[in-house]
Short mmCIF file of C-alpha atoms in Angstrom, two decimals:
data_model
loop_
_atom_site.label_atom_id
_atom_site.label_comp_id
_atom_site.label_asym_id
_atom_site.label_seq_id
_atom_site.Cartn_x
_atom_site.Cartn_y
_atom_site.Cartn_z
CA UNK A 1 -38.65 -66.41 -10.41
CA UNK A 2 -40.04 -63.87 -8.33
CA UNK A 3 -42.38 -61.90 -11.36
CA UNK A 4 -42.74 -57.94 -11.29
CA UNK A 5 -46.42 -58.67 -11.93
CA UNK A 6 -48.49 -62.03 -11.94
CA UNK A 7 -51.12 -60.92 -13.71
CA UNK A 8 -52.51 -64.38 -13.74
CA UNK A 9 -52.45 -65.00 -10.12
CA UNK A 10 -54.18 -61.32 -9.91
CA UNK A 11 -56.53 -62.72 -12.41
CA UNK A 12 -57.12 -65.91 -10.29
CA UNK A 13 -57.91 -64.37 -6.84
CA UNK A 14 -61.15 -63.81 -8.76
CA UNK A 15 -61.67 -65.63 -11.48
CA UNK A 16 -64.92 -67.25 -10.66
CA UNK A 17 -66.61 -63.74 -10.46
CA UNK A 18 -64.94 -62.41 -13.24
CA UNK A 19 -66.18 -65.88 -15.39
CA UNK A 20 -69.51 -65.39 -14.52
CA UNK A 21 -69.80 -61.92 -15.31
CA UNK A 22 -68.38 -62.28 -18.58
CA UNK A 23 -70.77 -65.48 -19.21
CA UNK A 24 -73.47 -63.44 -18.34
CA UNK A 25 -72.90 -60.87 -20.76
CA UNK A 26 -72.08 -63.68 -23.87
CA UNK A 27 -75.98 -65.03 -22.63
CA UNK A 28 -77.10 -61.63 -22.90
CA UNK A 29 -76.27 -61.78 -26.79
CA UNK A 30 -76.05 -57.35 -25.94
CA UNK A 31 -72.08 -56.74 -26.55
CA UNK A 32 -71.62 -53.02 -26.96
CA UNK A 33 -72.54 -49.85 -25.10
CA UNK A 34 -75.89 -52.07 -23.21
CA UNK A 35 -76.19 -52.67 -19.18
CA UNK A 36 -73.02 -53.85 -18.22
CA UNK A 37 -71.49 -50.61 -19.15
CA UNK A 38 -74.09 -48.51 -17.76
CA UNK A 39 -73.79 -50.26 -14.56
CA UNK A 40 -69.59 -49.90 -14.46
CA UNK A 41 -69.64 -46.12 -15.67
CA UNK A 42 -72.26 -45.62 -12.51
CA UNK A 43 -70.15 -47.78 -10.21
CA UNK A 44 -67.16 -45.92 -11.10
CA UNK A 45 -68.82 -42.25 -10.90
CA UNK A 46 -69.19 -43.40 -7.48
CA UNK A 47 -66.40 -44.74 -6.18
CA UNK A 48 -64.20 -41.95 -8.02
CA UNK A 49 -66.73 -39.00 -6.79
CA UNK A 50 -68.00 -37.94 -9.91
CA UNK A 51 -70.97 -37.30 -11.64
CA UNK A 52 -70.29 -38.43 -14.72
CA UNK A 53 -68.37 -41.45 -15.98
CA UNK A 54 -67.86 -42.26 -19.73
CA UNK A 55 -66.40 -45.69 -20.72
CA UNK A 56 -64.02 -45.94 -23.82
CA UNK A 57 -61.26 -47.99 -25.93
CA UNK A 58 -58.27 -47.03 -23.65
CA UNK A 59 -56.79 -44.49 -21.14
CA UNK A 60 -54.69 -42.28 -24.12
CA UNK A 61 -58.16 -41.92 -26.05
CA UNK A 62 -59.21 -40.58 -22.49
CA UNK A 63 -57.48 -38.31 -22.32
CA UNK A 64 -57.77 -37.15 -25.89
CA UNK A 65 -61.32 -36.78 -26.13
CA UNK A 66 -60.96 -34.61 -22.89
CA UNK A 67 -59.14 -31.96 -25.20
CA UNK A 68 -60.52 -33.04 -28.02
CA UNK A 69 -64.22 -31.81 -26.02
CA UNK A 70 -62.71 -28.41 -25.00
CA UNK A 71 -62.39 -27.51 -28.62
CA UNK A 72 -65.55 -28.84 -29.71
CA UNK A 73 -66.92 -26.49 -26.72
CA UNK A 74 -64.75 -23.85 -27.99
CA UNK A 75 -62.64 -23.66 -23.96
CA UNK A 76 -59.42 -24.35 -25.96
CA UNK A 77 -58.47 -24.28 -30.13
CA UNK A 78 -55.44 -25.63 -31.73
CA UNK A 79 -52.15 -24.04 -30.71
CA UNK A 80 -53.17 -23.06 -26.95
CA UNK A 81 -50.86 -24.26 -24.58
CA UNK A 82 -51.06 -27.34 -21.96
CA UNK A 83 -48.86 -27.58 -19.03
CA UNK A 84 -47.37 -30.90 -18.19
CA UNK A 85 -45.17 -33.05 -16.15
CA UNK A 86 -42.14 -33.28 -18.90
CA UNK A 87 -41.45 -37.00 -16.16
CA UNK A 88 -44.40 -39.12 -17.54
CA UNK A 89 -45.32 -41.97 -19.59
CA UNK A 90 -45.56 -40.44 -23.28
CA UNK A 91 -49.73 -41.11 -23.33
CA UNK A 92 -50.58 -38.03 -21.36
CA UNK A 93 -48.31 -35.61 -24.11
CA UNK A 94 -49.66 -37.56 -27.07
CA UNK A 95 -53.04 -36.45 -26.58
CA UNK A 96 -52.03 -32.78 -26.05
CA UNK A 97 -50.03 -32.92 -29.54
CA UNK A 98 -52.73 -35.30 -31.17
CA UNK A 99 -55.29 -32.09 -30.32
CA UNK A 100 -52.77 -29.47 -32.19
CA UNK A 101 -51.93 -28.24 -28.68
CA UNK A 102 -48.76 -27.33 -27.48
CA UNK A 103 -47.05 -29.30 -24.40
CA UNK A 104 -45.56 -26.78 -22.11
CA UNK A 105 -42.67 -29.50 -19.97
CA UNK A 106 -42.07 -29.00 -16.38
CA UNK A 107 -39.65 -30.88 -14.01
CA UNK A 108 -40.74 -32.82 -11.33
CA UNK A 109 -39.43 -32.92 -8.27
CA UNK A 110 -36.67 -35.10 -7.53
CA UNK A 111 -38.41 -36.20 -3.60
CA UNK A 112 -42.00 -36.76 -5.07
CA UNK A 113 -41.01 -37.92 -8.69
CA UNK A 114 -44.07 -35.78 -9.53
CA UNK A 115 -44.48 -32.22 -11.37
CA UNK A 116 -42.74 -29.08 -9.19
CA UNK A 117 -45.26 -26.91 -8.44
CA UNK A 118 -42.92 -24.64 -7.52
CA UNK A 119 -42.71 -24.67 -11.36
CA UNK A 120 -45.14 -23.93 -12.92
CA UNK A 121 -46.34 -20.37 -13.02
CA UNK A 122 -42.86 -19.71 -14.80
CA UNK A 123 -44.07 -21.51 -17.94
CA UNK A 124 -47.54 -19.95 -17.52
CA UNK A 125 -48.49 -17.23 -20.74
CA UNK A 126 -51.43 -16.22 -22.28
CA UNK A 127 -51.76 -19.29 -24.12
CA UNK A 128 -51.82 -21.53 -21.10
CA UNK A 129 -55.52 -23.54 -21.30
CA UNK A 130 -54.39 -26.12 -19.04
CA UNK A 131 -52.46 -27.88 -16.30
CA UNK A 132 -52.58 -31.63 -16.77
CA UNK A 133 -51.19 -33.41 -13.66
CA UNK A 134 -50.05 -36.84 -13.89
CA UNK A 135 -50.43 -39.37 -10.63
CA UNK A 136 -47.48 -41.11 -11.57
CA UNK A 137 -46.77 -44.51 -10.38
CA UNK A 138 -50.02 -44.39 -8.17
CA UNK A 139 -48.71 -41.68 -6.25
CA UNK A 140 -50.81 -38.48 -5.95
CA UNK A 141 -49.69 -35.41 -7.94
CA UNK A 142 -52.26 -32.52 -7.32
CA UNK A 143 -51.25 -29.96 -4.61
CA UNK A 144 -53.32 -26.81 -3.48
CA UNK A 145 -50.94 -24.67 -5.01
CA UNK A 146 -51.68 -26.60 -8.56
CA UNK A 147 -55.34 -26.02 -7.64
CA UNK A 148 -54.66 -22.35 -6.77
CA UNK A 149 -52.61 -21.69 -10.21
CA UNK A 150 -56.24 -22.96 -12.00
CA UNK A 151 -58.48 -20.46 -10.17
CA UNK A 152 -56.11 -18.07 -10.41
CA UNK A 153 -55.89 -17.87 -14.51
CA UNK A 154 -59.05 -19.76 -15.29
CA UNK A 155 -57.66 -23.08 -16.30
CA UNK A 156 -58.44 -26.19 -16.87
CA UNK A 157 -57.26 -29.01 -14.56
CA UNK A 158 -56.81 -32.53 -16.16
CA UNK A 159 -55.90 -35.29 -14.46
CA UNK A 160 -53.92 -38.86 -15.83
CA UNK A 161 -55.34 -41.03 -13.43
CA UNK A 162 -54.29 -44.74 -15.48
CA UNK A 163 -51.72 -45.40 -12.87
CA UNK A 164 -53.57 -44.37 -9.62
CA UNK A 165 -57.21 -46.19 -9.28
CA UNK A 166 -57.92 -45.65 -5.83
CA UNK A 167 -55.55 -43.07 -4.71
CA UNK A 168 -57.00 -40.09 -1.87
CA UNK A 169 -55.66 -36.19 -1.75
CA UNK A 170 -57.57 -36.53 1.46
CA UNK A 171 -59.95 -38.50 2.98
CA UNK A 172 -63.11 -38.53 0.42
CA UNK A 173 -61.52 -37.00 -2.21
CA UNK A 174 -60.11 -39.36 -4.96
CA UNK A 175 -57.73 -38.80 -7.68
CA UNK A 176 -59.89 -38.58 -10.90
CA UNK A 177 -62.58 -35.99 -9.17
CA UNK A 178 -59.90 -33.08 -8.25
CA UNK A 179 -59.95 -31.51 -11.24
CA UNK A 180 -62.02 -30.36 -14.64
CA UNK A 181 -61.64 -33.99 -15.88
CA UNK A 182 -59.60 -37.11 -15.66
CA UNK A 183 -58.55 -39.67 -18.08
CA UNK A 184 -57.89 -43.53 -16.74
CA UNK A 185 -56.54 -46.35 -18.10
CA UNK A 186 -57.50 -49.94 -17.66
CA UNK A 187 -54.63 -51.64 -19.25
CA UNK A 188 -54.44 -55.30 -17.57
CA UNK A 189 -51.52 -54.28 -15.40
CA UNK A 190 -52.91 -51.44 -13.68
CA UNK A 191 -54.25 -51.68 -9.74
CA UNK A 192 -58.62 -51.80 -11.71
CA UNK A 193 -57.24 -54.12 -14.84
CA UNK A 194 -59.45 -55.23 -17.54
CA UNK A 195 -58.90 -58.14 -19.76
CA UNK A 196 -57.53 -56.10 -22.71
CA UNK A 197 -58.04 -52.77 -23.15
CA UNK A 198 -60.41 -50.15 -21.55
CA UNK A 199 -60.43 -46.28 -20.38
CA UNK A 200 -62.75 -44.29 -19.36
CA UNK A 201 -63.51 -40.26 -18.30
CA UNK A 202 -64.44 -39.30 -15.09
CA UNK A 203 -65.56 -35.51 -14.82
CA UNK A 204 -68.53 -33.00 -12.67
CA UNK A 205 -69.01 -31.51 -16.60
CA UNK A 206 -72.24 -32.50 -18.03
CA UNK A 207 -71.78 -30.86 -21.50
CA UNK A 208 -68.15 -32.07 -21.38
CA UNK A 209 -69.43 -36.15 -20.36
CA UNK A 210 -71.80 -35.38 -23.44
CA UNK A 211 -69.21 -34.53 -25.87
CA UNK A 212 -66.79 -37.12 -24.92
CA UNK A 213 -69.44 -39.68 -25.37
CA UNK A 214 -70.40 -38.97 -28.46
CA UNK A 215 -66.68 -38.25 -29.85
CA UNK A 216 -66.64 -41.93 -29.12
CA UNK A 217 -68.96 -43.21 -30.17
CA UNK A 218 -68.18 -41.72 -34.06
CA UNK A 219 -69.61 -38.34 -33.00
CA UNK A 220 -72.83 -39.24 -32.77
CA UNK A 221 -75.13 -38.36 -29.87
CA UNK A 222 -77.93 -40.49 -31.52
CA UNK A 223 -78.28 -43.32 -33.54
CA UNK A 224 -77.09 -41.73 -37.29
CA UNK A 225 -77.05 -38.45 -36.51
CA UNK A 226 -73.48 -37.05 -36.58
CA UNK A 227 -72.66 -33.55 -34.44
CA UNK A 228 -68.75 -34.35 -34.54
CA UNK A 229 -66.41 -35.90 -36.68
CA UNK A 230 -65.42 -38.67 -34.01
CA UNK A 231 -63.97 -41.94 -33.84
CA UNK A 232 -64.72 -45.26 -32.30
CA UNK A 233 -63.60 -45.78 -28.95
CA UNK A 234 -66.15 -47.65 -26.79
CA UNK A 235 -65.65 -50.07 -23.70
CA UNK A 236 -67.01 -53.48 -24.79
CA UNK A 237 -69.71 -55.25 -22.46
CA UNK A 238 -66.94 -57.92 -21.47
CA UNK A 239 -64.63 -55.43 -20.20
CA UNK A 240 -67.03 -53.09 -18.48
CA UNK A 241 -68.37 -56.43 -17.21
CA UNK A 242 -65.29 -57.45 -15.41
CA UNK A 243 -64.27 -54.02 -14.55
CA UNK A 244 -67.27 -53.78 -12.35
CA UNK A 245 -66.07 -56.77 -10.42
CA UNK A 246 -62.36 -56.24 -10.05
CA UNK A 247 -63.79 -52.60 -8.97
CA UNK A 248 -65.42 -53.92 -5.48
CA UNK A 249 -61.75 -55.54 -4.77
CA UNK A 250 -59.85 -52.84 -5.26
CA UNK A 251 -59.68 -50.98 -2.07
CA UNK A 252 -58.77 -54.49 -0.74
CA UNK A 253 -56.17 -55.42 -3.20
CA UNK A 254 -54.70 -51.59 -2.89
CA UNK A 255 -54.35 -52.00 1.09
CA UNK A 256 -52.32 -54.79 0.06
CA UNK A 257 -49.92 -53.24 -1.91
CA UNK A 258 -49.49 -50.44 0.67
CA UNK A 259 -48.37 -53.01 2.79
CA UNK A 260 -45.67 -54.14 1.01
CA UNK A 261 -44.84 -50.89 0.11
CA UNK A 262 -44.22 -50.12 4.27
CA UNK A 263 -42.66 -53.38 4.75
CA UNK A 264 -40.04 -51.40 1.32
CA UNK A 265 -40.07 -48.29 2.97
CA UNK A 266 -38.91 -49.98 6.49
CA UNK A 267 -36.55 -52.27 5.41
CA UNK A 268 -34.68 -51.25 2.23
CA UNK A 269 -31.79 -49.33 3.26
CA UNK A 270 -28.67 -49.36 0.78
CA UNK A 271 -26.20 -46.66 0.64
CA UNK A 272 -26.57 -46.80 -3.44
CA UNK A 273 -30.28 -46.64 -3.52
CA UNK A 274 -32.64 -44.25 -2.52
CA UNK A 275 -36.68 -44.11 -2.57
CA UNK A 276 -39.19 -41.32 -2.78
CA UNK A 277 -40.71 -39.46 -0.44
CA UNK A 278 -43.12 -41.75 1.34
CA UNK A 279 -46.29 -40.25 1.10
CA UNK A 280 -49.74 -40.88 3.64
CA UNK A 281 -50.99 -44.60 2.42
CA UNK A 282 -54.17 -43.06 1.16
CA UNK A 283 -52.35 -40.78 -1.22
CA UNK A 284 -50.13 -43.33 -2.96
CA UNK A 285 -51.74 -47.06 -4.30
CA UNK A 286 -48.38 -48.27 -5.27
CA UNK A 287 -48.98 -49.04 -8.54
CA UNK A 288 -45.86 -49.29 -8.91
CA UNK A 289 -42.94 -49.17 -6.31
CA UNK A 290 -39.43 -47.24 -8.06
CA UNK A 291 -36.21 -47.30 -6.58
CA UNK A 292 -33.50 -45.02 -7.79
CA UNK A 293 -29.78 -46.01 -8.12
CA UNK A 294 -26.79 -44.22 -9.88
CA UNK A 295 -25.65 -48.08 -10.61
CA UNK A 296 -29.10 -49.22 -12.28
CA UNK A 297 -28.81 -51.28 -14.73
CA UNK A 298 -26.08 -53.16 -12.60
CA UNK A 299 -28.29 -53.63 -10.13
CA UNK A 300 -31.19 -54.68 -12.25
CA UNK A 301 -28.91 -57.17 -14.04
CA UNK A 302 -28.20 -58.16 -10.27
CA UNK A 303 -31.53 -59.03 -9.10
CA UNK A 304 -32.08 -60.92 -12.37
CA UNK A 305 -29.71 -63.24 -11.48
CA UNK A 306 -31.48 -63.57 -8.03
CA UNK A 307 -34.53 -64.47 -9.81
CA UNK A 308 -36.22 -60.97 -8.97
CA UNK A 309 -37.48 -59.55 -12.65
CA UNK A 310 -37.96 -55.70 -12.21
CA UNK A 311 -38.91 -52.92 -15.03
CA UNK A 312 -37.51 -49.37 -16.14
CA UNK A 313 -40.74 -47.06 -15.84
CA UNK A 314 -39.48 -45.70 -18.51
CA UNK A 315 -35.69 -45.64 -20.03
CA UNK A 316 -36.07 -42.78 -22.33
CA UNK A 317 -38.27 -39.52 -21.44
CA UNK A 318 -40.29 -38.11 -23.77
CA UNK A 319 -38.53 -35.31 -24.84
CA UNK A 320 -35.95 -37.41 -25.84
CA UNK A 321 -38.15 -39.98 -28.03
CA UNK A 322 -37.42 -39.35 -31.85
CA UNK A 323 -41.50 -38.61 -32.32
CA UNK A 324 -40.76 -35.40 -30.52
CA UNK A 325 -37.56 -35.05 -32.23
CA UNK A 326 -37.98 -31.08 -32.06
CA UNK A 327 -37.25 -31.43 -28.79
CA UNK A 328 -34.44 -33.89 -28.55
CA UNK A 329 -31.85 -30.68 -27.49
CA UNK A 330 -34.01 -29.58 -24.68
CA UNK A 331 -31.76 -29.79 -21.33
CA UNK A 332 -34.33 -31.50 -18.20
CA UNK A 333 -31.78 -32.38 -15.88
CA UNK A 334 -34.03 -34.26 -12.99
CA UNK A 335 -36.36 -35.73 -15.66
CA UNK A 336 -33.17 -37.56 -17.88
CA UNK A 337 -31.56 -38.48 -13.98
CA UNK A 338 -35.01 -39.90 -13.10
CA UNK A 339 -35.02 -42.01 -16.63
CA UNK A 340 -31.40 -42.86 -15.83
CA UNK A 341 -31.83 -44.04 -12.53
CA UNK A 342 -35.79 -45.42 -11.83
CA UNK A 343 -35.79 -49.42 -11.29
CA UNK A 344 -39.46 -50.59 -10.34
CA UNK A 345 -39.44 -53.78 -8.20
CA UNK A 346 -41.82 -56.41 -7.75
CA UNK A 347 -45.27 -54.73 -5.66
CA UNK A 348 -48.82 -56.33 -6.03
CA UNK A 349 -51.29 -57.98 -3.95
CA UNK A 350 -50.39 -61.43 -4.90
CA UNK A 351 -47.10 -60.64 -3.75
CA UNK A 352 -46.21 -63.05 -0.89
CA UNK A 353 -44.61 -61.93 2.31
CA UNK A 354 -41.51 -64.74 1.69
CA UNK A 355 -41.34 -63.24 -2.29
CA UNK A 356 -41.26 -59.56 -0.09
CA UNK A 357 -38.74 -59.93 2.14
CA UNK A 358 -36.71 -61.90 -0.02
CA UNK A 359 -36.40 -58.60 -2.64
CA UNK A 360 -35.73 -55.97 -0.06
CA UNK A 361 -32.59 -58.54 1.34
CA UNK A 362 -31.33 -58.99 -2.33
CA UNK A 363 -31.91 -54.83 -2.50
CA UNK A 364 -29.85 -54.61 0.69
CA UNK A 365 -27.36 -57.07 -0.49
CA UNK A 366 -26.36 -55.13 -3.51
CA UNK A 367 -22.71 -53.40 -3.58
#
């Protein structure tokens, strides 16, 4: 069996490093918010190109506490709307609706599987507070025409940045310091995976890195002392621990992946399939690698029989999910083909060149 992800093997390219920083921390007998954390949230300012980093519980709180800070700081209130890719995992809308925003849905476009900027000043009114861009599947989403549509009526710019650790607009500039603020995720499977769950902000806002950290940390900005009503949602020691050294790999374990994603791009070629626009290497970490096919669950029942497990990323779009019920009737023709058609095959850096060549052949093979 050829696995989509071996998070195991991923966890055993380094798993004397990552046992040793999480023994140090148990010695330390120091297991929330103390040195290990300090030392990852500076690490990761960084690498991403931000000032400010501020570890929490998972990517979605993230990006919650990002709008849930813009109220507090009185940039947005409940009922302002927030642009958004309407072809994205459901995380990034939940924390626009969990802040009594409004999610305004734009289609992506069908080359870059990423939101049409061509779009987006359309949906634009005097309620807009916000574009959040999603780098979906590792790919890069922000454009200078996005960037242009922020100067131009004063918004804010949030990026999702849980499925693209690593990823370059251009050289220097990293996906999680091109905007206001970014929300990641560091859910085991994604390219900088903890051990359980883990998030953090990045952003150049001082007063914004301030809020955030004390809306997690029960709104407190000192010890019993309560400016917000928050909630708690803080990295642990462990995680921050062995974020810090899965974070000097990445780059590393990223080239990989871009590897096999050429070796995809050069050899797949299937009359029923088609791929995405290949972008630059530096603007896409593969985080994950999707195919499209009119015939896809056929063809992912296919490769299961050749021993090649793949995923759906995802079967049913959010404006189709009975939470959002409200919006069950709304007609977004390339997002529901995109959920129709997406099959993600097997792309990591444990991935062996045999187990790679082998899945593009069965992919070719397919009629």
């Amino acid at each position: 069996m050829i696995k989509f992800l071996d998070l195991k093997g991923i966890t055993d390219m380094y798993a004397d490093e990552i046992k040793e920083a999480a023994g140090s921390v148990i010695d330390s007998g120091w297991y929330l918010q103390g040195n290990a954390n300090r030392q990852f949230e500076e690490d990761y300012a960084q690498y991403i190109g931000t000032k400010h980093c501020v570890g929490v519980a998972n990517g979605l709180d993230a990006l919650i506490w990002i709008y849930r800070a813009y109220i507090e700081m009185g940039v947005m209130k409940p009922g302002d709307e927030v642009i958004v890719p309407a072809n994205t995992y459901i995380a990034s809308i939940l924390a626009i609706t969990e802040n009594g925003l409004k999610p305004v849905l734009v289609e992506p476009n069908i080359e870059t599987l990423e939101i049409d900027d061509s779009l987006i000043e359309q949906h634009i009114t005097e309620r807009t507070r916000s574009i959040m861009i999603v780098h979906l599947y590792g790919r890069c989403a922000y454009t200078e025409k996005i960037g242009d549509l922020c100067k131009k009526y004063h918004l804010k710019l949030v990026e999702d940045n849980a499925q693209a650790h690593g990823c370059q607009y251009k050289e220097g500039l990293r996906t999680g310091s091109l905007g206001d603020a970014a929300g990641h995720s560091f859910y085991p499977g994604k390219n900088l995976g903890a051990l359980g769950d883990g998030g953090a902000v990045t952003t150049n806002d001082t007063e914004l890195a301030e809020c955030v950290r004390a809306l997690a940390n029960y709104g407190s900005q000192r010890k019993y002392v309560f400016k917000y009503c928050g909630r708690n949602s803080r990295l642990d020691e462990i995680q921050a621990a062995i974020l810090d050294v899965k974070l000097h790999h990445l780059d590393d374990d990223n080239s990989r992946r871009q590897q096999i994603a050429r070796y995809y791009y050069n050899h797949i070629n299937n009359p029923f399939i088609s791929l995405p626009r290949q972008l630059d290497d530096i603007q896409n970490v593969y985080h994950i690698f999707p195919i499209l096919s009119p015939e896809r669950d056929r063809l992912q029942q296919y490769l299961a029989d050749k021993g090649i497990q793949t995923l759906i990323h995802y079967p049913i779009p959010p404006h189709k999910q009975e939470c959002y019920k409200e919006w069950n009737s709304l007609s977004l023709p390339i997002t529901e083909r995109i959920h129709q058609q997406e099959l993600s095959i097997p792309i990591s850096q444990v991935l062996s060149n045999e187990e790679m060549r082998f899945v593009a052949q069965a992919i070719n093979d397919f009629r």
